[in-house]
Amino acid sequence: MLIRDMEYIKNLYKKPLLDLIYKSASVHRKHHQSDEMQMCTLLSIKTGGCSEDCGYCSQSIHNSAKLEKEILLKTDDVLEKARKAKDSGSTRFCMGAAWPKVLDGKAFDRVCDMVKGVSDMGLEACVTLGMITQKQAIRLKEAGLTSYNHNLDTSEDFYDKVVTTRTYQDRLDTLKNIANAEISVCCGGILGLGESEEDRISLLHTLANLDPQPESVPINTLVPVEGTPFENQERIDIFEWIRCIAVARILMPKTMVRLSAGRLEISKEAQALAFMAGANSIFTGDTLLTTANPSENEDTALLETLGIKPRPPYKSDEQVSKKTQTV
Ligand code: SAM
Ligand code: DTB
Ligand code: SF4
């Protein structure tokens, strides 16, 4: 479709900002309830010691960030955290492991148990475990997984300035394996890595042309972690960030656009503008995987001020919504 053409996206991206927001806000209102926000909770189930060399990441063995490494958590401890997340209003529970890829064995069996437990609570279950085969993805699907997060991070051209231990194609192959297992794809990127406007447009072009389009797109802004090659990286201009959110909303009307890493440094006013432009999902809770996030109280207060309420789980997923009725 013409809408996903690179020239079209470029023109969209370069529109006068307020016209762009007006357009994306209109698209948003056709496909979503503008007074609803998806609340997600993130938990690092295995922290640090990862062999990939992602330049932004505190968990890579190639970087020297200060970090308390942790082996894979116990299922019961994870489920207790999931229960707490549910009690405090979250509807999606995302579990992240610092693995380059999934290996069959006891650890993966345990992650499948965690997914089953989270899903049985009526929460949307999401994991991010690195590269995965279709067969492994099918096991997660059978355990009740809603969504698998696997980010492209940036444009194909800029990718090797950020990661060298894997290729863009490796990421695309995993995304295909997830989609083939009929798990919804959560795929986004990081803004503020020093990429150009062209790189951002190219990332949006790739995301919008994934088939099927991602069910959710996390928009991370770089958290410059001390001890990583990006520790002194200049922050992205906040209006460039808004542009990306608006273009993502227009190109992927049904997708959940999630404000992910970096929200702590973004003003309430800018976040409100991002919600206006079509962002409709956030991570709540003090910590993301290893870095800080706004406190739950701050987020609750902001949403109350804006008249936005939490969105029910499984709303856009017909398959799982049948399941919710039985929970
Ligand atoms: N190891 C798995 C992988 O890379 O697919 C999953 C965990 S990884 C930490 C999940 C995502 O977090 C990355 O793809 C990246 O987009 C984001 N991320 C990690 N560190 C970040 C940082 N310092 N700032 C912003 N986003 C970050
Ligand atoms: C995503 O795109 N962002 C989340 C989630 N997917 C797993 C992770 C953000 C991590 C930020 C850095 C940290 O806390 O270590
Ligand atoms: Fe490993 Fe994921 Fe961090 Fe890359 S982003 S170093 S794959 S944990």
Coordinates of C-alpha atoms and ligand atoms in Angstrom, one line a residue:
M1 CA 0.0 0.0 0.0
L2 CA 1.2 3.5 -0.9
I3 CA 1.0 4.6 2.7
R4 CA 4.0 2.5 3.6
D5 CA 6.2 4.0 0.8
M6 CA 9.4 5.6 2.0
E7 CA 8.7 9.0 0.3
Y8 CA 5.2 9.1 1.9
I9 CA 6.8 8.5 5.3
K10 CA 9.5 11.2 4.7
N11 CA 6.8 13.7 3.8
L12 CA 4.8 12.8 6.8
Y13 CA 7.8 13.1 9.1
K14 CA 8.6 16.5 7.8
K15 CA 5.1 18.0 8.1
P16 CA 4.7 21.1 10.3
L17 CA 4.7 19.5 13.8
L18 CA 1.2 20.6 14.8
D19 CA -0.3 19.4 11.6
L20 CA 1.4 16.1 12.1
I21 CA 0.0 15.8 15.6
Y22 CA -3.4 16.8 14.5
K23 CA -3.3 14.0 11.8
S24 CA -2.0 11.4 14.2
A25 CA -4.4 12.3 16.9
S26 CA -7.3 11.9 14.4
V27 CA -6.1 8.5 13.4
H28 CA -5.7 7.6 17.1
R29 CA -9.2 8.5 17.8
K30 CA -10.6 6.3 15.0
H31 CA -8.9 3.2 16.3
H32 CA -8.5 3.7 20.1
Q33 CA -10.2 5.2 23.0
S34 CA -8.2 8.3 23.7
D35 CA -8.9 8.3 27.4
E36 CA -7.4 4.8 27.9
M37 CA -3.8 3.8 28.7
Q38 CA -2.4 0.3 28.7
M39 CA -0.4 -0.2 31.9
C40 CA 2.5 -2.7 31.6
T41 CA 4.9 -4.0 34.2
L42 CA 8.4 -5.1 33.3
L43 CA 10.5 -7.6 35.3
S44 CA 14.1 -8.7 34.6
I45 CA 14.0 -12.5 35.2
K46 CA 17.7 -13.0 34.4
T47 CA 20.0 -10.0 34.7
G48 CA 23.4 -9.3 33.1
G49 CA 26.2 -11.4 31.6
C50 CA 24.9 -11.2 28.1
S51 CA 27.3 -12.0 25.3
E52 CA 25.9 -9.6 22.7
D53 CA 27.6 -6.3 22.4
C54 CA 24.6 -3.9 22.2
G55 CA 26.3 -0.5 22.8
Y56 CA 23.5 0.9 24.9
C57 CA 23.0 -2.0 27.3
S58 CA 24.0 -2.3 30.9
Q59 CA 23.7 -6.1 30.7
S60 CA 26.3 -6.8 28.0
I61 CA 29.6 -8.4 29.0
H62 CA 31.3 -6.1 26.5
N63 CA 30.3 -3.0 28.6
S64 CA 31.4 -2.1 32.1
A65 CA 28.2 -0.8 33.6
K66 CA 27.8 -1.3 37.4
L67 CA 25.3 -4.1 37.7
E68 CA 24.1 -6.7 40.1
K69 CA 24.0 -9.9 38.0
E70 CA 21.3 -12.4 38.7
I71 CA 20.6 -15.9 37.6
L72 CA 17.2 -16.9 36.3
L73 CA 14.6 -16.1 39.0
K74 CA 12.4 -18.8 40.5
T75 CA 8.9 -19.2 39.0
D76 CA 7.1 -18.6 42.3
D77 CA 9.0 -15.3 42.9
V78 CA 8.1 -14.1 39.4
L79 CA 4.5 -15.1 39.8
E80 CA 4.3 -13.2 43.1
K81 CA 5.6 -10.1 41.3
A82 CA 3.0 -10.6 38.5
R83 CA 0.3 -10.8 41.1
K84 CA 1.4 -7.6 42.7
A85 CA 1.5 -5.9 39.3
K86 CA -2.0 -7.0 38.6
D87 CA -3.2 -5.8 42.0
S88 CA -1.7 -2.4 41.2
G89 CA -3.6 -2.1 37.9
S90 CA -1.2 -3.6 35.3
T91 CA -2.8 -5.7 32.6
R92 CA 0.4 -6.8 30.8
F93 CA 3.4 -8.4 32.5
C94 CA 6.7 -8.5 30.5
M95 CA 9.6 -10.7 31.5
G96 CA 13.0 -9.9 30.1
A97 CA 16.1 -12.1 30.1
A98 CA 19.6 -11.0 29.2
W99 CA 20.1 -13.9 26.8
P100 CA 21.4 -13.5 23.2
K101 CA 19.1 -16.4 22.3
V102 CA 16.9 -19.0 23.7
L103 CA 18.5 -22.4 24.4
D104 CA 16.4 -25.5 25.0
G105 CA 16.7 -26.9 28.5
K106 CA 15.7 -26.4 32.1
A107 CA 15.9 -22.6 32.0
F108 CA 13.6 -22.3 29.0
D109 CA 11.2 -24.9 30.6
R110 CA 11.0 -22.6 33.6
V111 CA 10.3 -19.5 31.4
C112 CA 7.4 -21.5 29.9
D113 CA 6.1 -22.2 33.4
M114 CA 6.3 -18.5 34.2
V115 CA 4.4 -17.6 31.0
K116 CA 1.7 -20.1 31.9
G117 CA 1.4 -18.8 35.4
V118 CA 1.1 -15.2 34.3
S119 CA -1.4 -16.0 31.6
D120 CA -3.5 -18.0 34.0
M121 CA -3.8 -14.9 36.2
G122 CA -5.6 -13.2 33.3
L123 CA -2.7 -10.9 32.5
E124 CA -1.3 -10.5 29.0
A125 CA 2.1 -12.3 29.1
C126 CA 5.0 -11.0 27.2
V127 CA 8.7 -12.1 27.1
T128 CA 11.9 -10.8 25.6
L129 CA 14.5 -13.5 25.5
G130 CA 16.7 -12.7 22.4
M131 CA 16.7 -14.7 19.3
I132 CA 14.2 -17.6 19.1
T133 CA 13.4 -20.4 16.7
Q134 CA 9.8 -21.1 15.5
K135 CA 9.7 -24.3 17.4
Q136 CA 10.6 -22.6 20.7
A137 CA 8.1 -19.8 19.9
I138 CA 5.3 -22.4 19.5
R139 CA 6.1 -23.8 23.0
L140 CA 5.7 -20.3 24.4
K141 CA 2.4 -19.8 22.5
E142 CA 1.2 -23.1 23.9
A143 CA 2.1 -21.9 27.4
G144 CA -0.2 -18.9 26.9
L145 CA 2.2 -16.2 25.6
T146 CA 0.5 -13.1 24.2
S147 CA 3.4 -11.2 22.8
Y148 CA 7.2 -11.5 22.2
N149 CA 9.3 -8.3 22.3
H150 CA 12.2 -8.2 19.9
N151 CA 13.4 -4.7 18.8
L152 CA 15.0 -3.6 15.6
D153 CA 16.4 -0.7 17.7
T154 CA 17.4 1.5 14.7
S155 CA 17.7 1.6 10.9
E156 CA 19.5 -1.2 9.0
D157 CA 22.2 1.3 7.9
F158 CA 23.0 2.5 11.4
Y159 CA 22.7 -0.9 13.1
D160 CA 26.4 -1.8 13.1
K161 CA 27.2 1.4 14.9
V162 CA 25.2 0.0 17.8
V163 CA 25.6 -3.8 17.7
T164 CA 28.1 -6.0 15.9
T165 CA 27.5 -9.5 17.3
R166 CA 24.4 -10.0 15.3
T167 CA 22.8 -8.6 12.1
Y168 CA 19.6 -6.8 11.2
Q169 CA 18.6 -9.9 9.3
D170 CA 19.0 -12.1 12.5
R171 CA 16.4 -9.8 14.1
L172 CA 14.1 -10.0 11.2
D173 CA 14.4 -13.8 11.1
T174 CA 13.3 -14.0 14.8
L175 CA 10.4 -11.6 14.1
K176 CA 9.3 -14.0 11.4
N177 CA 9.6 -17.0 13.7
I178 CA 7.4 -15.2 16.3
A179 CA 4.7 -14.3 13.7
N180 CA 4.7 -17.8 12.3
A181 CA 4.0 -19.2 15.8
E182 CA 1.0 -16.8 15.8
I183 CA 2.3 -14.8 18.7
S184 CA 1.8 -11.1 18.4
V185 CA 5.0 -9.2 17.7
C186 CA 6.2 -6.4 19.9
C187 CA 8.9 -4.6 18.0
G188 CA 10.3 -1.1 18.3
G189 CA 13.5 0.8 18.7
I190 CA 15.6 3.3 20.6
L191 CA 15.7 7.0 19.8
G192 CA 18.7 9.1 20.6
L193 CA 21.6 6.8 19.7
G194 CA 23.0 9.5 17.5
E195 CA 21.1 8.3 14.5
S196 CA 20.0 10.7 11.7
E197 CA 16.5 11.7 10.8
E198 CA 16.9 9.4 7.8
D199 CA 17.6 6.5 10.1
R200 CA 14.5 7.2 12.2
I201 CA 12.4 7.4 9.0
S202 CA 14.0 4.1 7.8
L203 CA 13.2 2.4 11.1
L204 CA 9.6 3.5 11.0
H205 CA 9.4 2.3 7.3
T206 CA 10.7 -1.1 8.3
L207 CA 8.4 -1.4 11.3
A208 CA 5.3 -0.4 9.3
N209 CA 6.2 -2.9 6.5
L210 CA 6.5 -5.9 8.8
D211 CA 3.8 -8.4 7.9
P212 CA 1.8 -8.5 10.1
Q213 CA 2.4 -5.0 11.5
P214 CA 3.6 -5.2 15.2
E215 CA 0.8 -5.4 17.7
S216 CA 2.9 -3.1 19.9
V217 CA 5.8 -0.7 19.2
P218 CA 7.9 0.3 22.2
I219 CA 9.5 3.7 21.7
N220 CA 12.6 3.7 23.9
T221 CA 14.7 6.8 24.3
L222 CA 18.3 6.0 25.1
V223 CA 19.1 5.8 28.8
P224 CA 22.8 6.7 28.7
V225 CA 24.2 4.1 31.1
E226 CA 27.6 4.8 32.6
G227 CA 30.2 2.3 31.4
T228 CA 28.6 1.9 28.0
P229 CA 29.9 3.4 24.7
F230 CA 26.7 5.6 24.7
E231 CA 27.2 7.0 28.2
N232 CA 27.9 10.6 26.9
Q233 CA 25.4 10.5 24.0
E234 CA 23.4 13.8 23.7
R235 CA 19.7 13.4 24.3
I236 CA 17.3 13.3 21.4
D237 CA 15.3 16.5 20.7
I238 CA 11.9 16.0 22.3
F239 CA 10.1 17.2 19.2
E240 CA 11.9 14.6 17.1
W241 CA 10.6 12.0 19.6
I242 CA 7.1 13.4 19.2
R243 CA 7.4 13.2 15.4
C244 CA 8.4 9.5 15.6
I245 CA 5.4 8.7 17.9
A246 CA 3.0 10.6 15.6
V247 CA 4.3 8.9 12.4
A248 CA 4.2 5.5 14.1
R249 CA 0.6 6.1 15.0
I250 CA -0.4 7.1 11.5
L251 CA 1.5 4.2 9.8
M252 CA 0.3 1.6 12.3
P253 CA -3.2 2.7 13.4
K254 CA -4.1 -0.3 15.4
T255 CA -0.8 -0.8 17.1
M256 CA -0.2 -0.1 20.8
V257 CA 2.5 2.6 20.9
R258 CA 4.4 2.3 24.1
L259 CA 6.5 4.9 25.8
S260 CA 9.3 2.7 27.2
A261 CA 12.8 3.4 28.4
G262 CA 13.8 7.0 29.1
R263 CA 10.5 8.4 30.4
L264 CA 12.1 9.5 33.7
E265 CA 13.9 12.3 31.9
I266 CA 10.8 13.4 29.8
S267 CA 8.6 16.1 31.2
K268 CA 5.0 15.5 32.1
E269 CA 4.0 18.1 29.4
A270 CA 6.0 16.3 26.7
Q271 CA 4.4 12.9 27.7
A272 CA 1.0 14.5 27.5
L273 CA 1.8 15.7 24.0
A274 CA 3.0 12.1 23.1
F275 CA -0.4 10.8 24.4
M276 CA -2.1 13.3 22.2
A277 CA 0.0 12.2 19.3
G278 CA -1.1 8.6 19.8
A279 CA 1.0 6.9 22.4
N280 CA -1.3 4.7 24.5
S281 CA 0.8 2.4 26.6
I282 CA 3.4 2.8 29.3
F283 CA 5.6 0.8 31.6
T284 CA 4.7 1.5 35.3
G285 CA 6.8 0.8 38.4
D286 CA 10.1 2.2 39.7
T287 CA 12.4 0.0 37.6
L288 CA 12.4 -1.1 34.0
L289 CA 14.9 -3.9 33.6
T290 CA 18.0 -2.3 35.2
T291 CA 17.2 1.4 34.9
A292 CA 14.8 3.8 36.7
N293 CA 11.3 4.6 35.6
P294 CA 8.8 7.2 37.1
S295 CA 7.2 6.1 40.3
E296 CA 3.7 4.5 40.2
N297 CA 2.3 7.5 42.2
E298 CA 3.7 10.0 39.7
D299 CA 2.1 8.1 36.7
T300 CA -1.2 7.7 38.5
A301 CA -1.3 11.4 39.2
L302 CA -0.4 12.3 35.7
L303 CA -3.1 10.1 34.2
E304 CA -5.7 11.3 36.6
T305 CA -4.8 14.9 35.7
L306 CA -5.2 14.1 32.1
G307 CA -8.5 12.1 32.6
I308 CA -7.0 8.9 31.3
K309 CA -7.9 5.5 32.7
P310 CA -6.2 2.1 32.6
R311 CA -7.2 0.0 29.5
P312 CA -8.6 -3.5 30.1
P313 CA -6.4 -6.5 29.1
Y314 CA -6.7 -8.4 25.8
K315 CA -8.7 -5.6 24.3
S316 CA -7.3 -5.8 20.8
D317 CA -6.7 -9.5 20.7
E318 CA -9.8 -11.5 19.7
Q319 CA -8.1 -14.8 20.2
V320 CA -7.1 -14.2 23.8
S321 CA -10.2 -12.2 24.6
K322 CA -12.2 -15.4 24.4
K323 CA -9.8 -16.7 27.1
T324 CA -10.3 -13.7 29.3
Q325 CA -14.0 -14.4 29.5
T326 CA -13.2 -17.6 31.3
V327 CA -10.8 -16.1 33.7
Ligands
SAM1 N1 18.1 -9.6 25.3 C1 16.9 -9.4 24.7 C2 17.1 -8.6 23.4 O1 18.0 -7.8 23.3 O2 16.2 -8.8 22.6 C3 15.9 -8.8 25.6 C4 16.3 -7.7 26.6 S1 16.8 -6.1 25.9 C5 17.4 -5.3 27.4 C6 15.3 -5.3 25.5 C7 15.4 -4.0 24.8 O3 15.6 -3.0 25.8 C8 16.5 -3.8 23.8 O4 16.1 -4.3 22.6 C9 16.5 -2.2 23.7 O5 15.7 -1.8 22.7 C10 16.1 -1.8 25.1 N2 17.1 -1.2 25.9 C11 18.1 -1.8 26.5 N3 19.0 -0.9 27.1 C12 18.5 0.3 26.8 C13 18.9 1.6 27.2 N4 20.0 1.9 27.9 N5 18.2 2.7 26.7 C14 17.0 2.4 26.0 N6 16.6 1.2 25.6 C15 17.3 0.2 26.1
DTB2 C1 11.5 -2.4 25.3 O1 11.5 -2.1 24.1 N1 11.8 -1.7 26.3 C2 11.8 -2.4 27.5 C3 11.2 -3.8 27.1 N2 11.1 -3.7 25.7 C4 11.8 -5.0 27.5 C5 13.2 -2.5 28.1 C6 13.7 -1.2 28.4 C7 15.1 -1.4 29.1 C8 15.7 -0.1 29.4 C9 17.1 -0.4 30.0 C10 17.1 -1.1 31.3 O2 16.2 -0.9 32.2 O3 18.0 -1.9 31.5
SF4_3 FE1 21.9 -8.7 25.6 FE2 19.5 -7.7 25.0 FE3 21.3 -6.2 26.4 FE4 21.7 -6.8 23.8 S1 20.0 -5.6 24.7 S2 23.3 -6.9 25.4 S3 20.9 -8.8 23.6 S4 20.4 -8.1 27.1

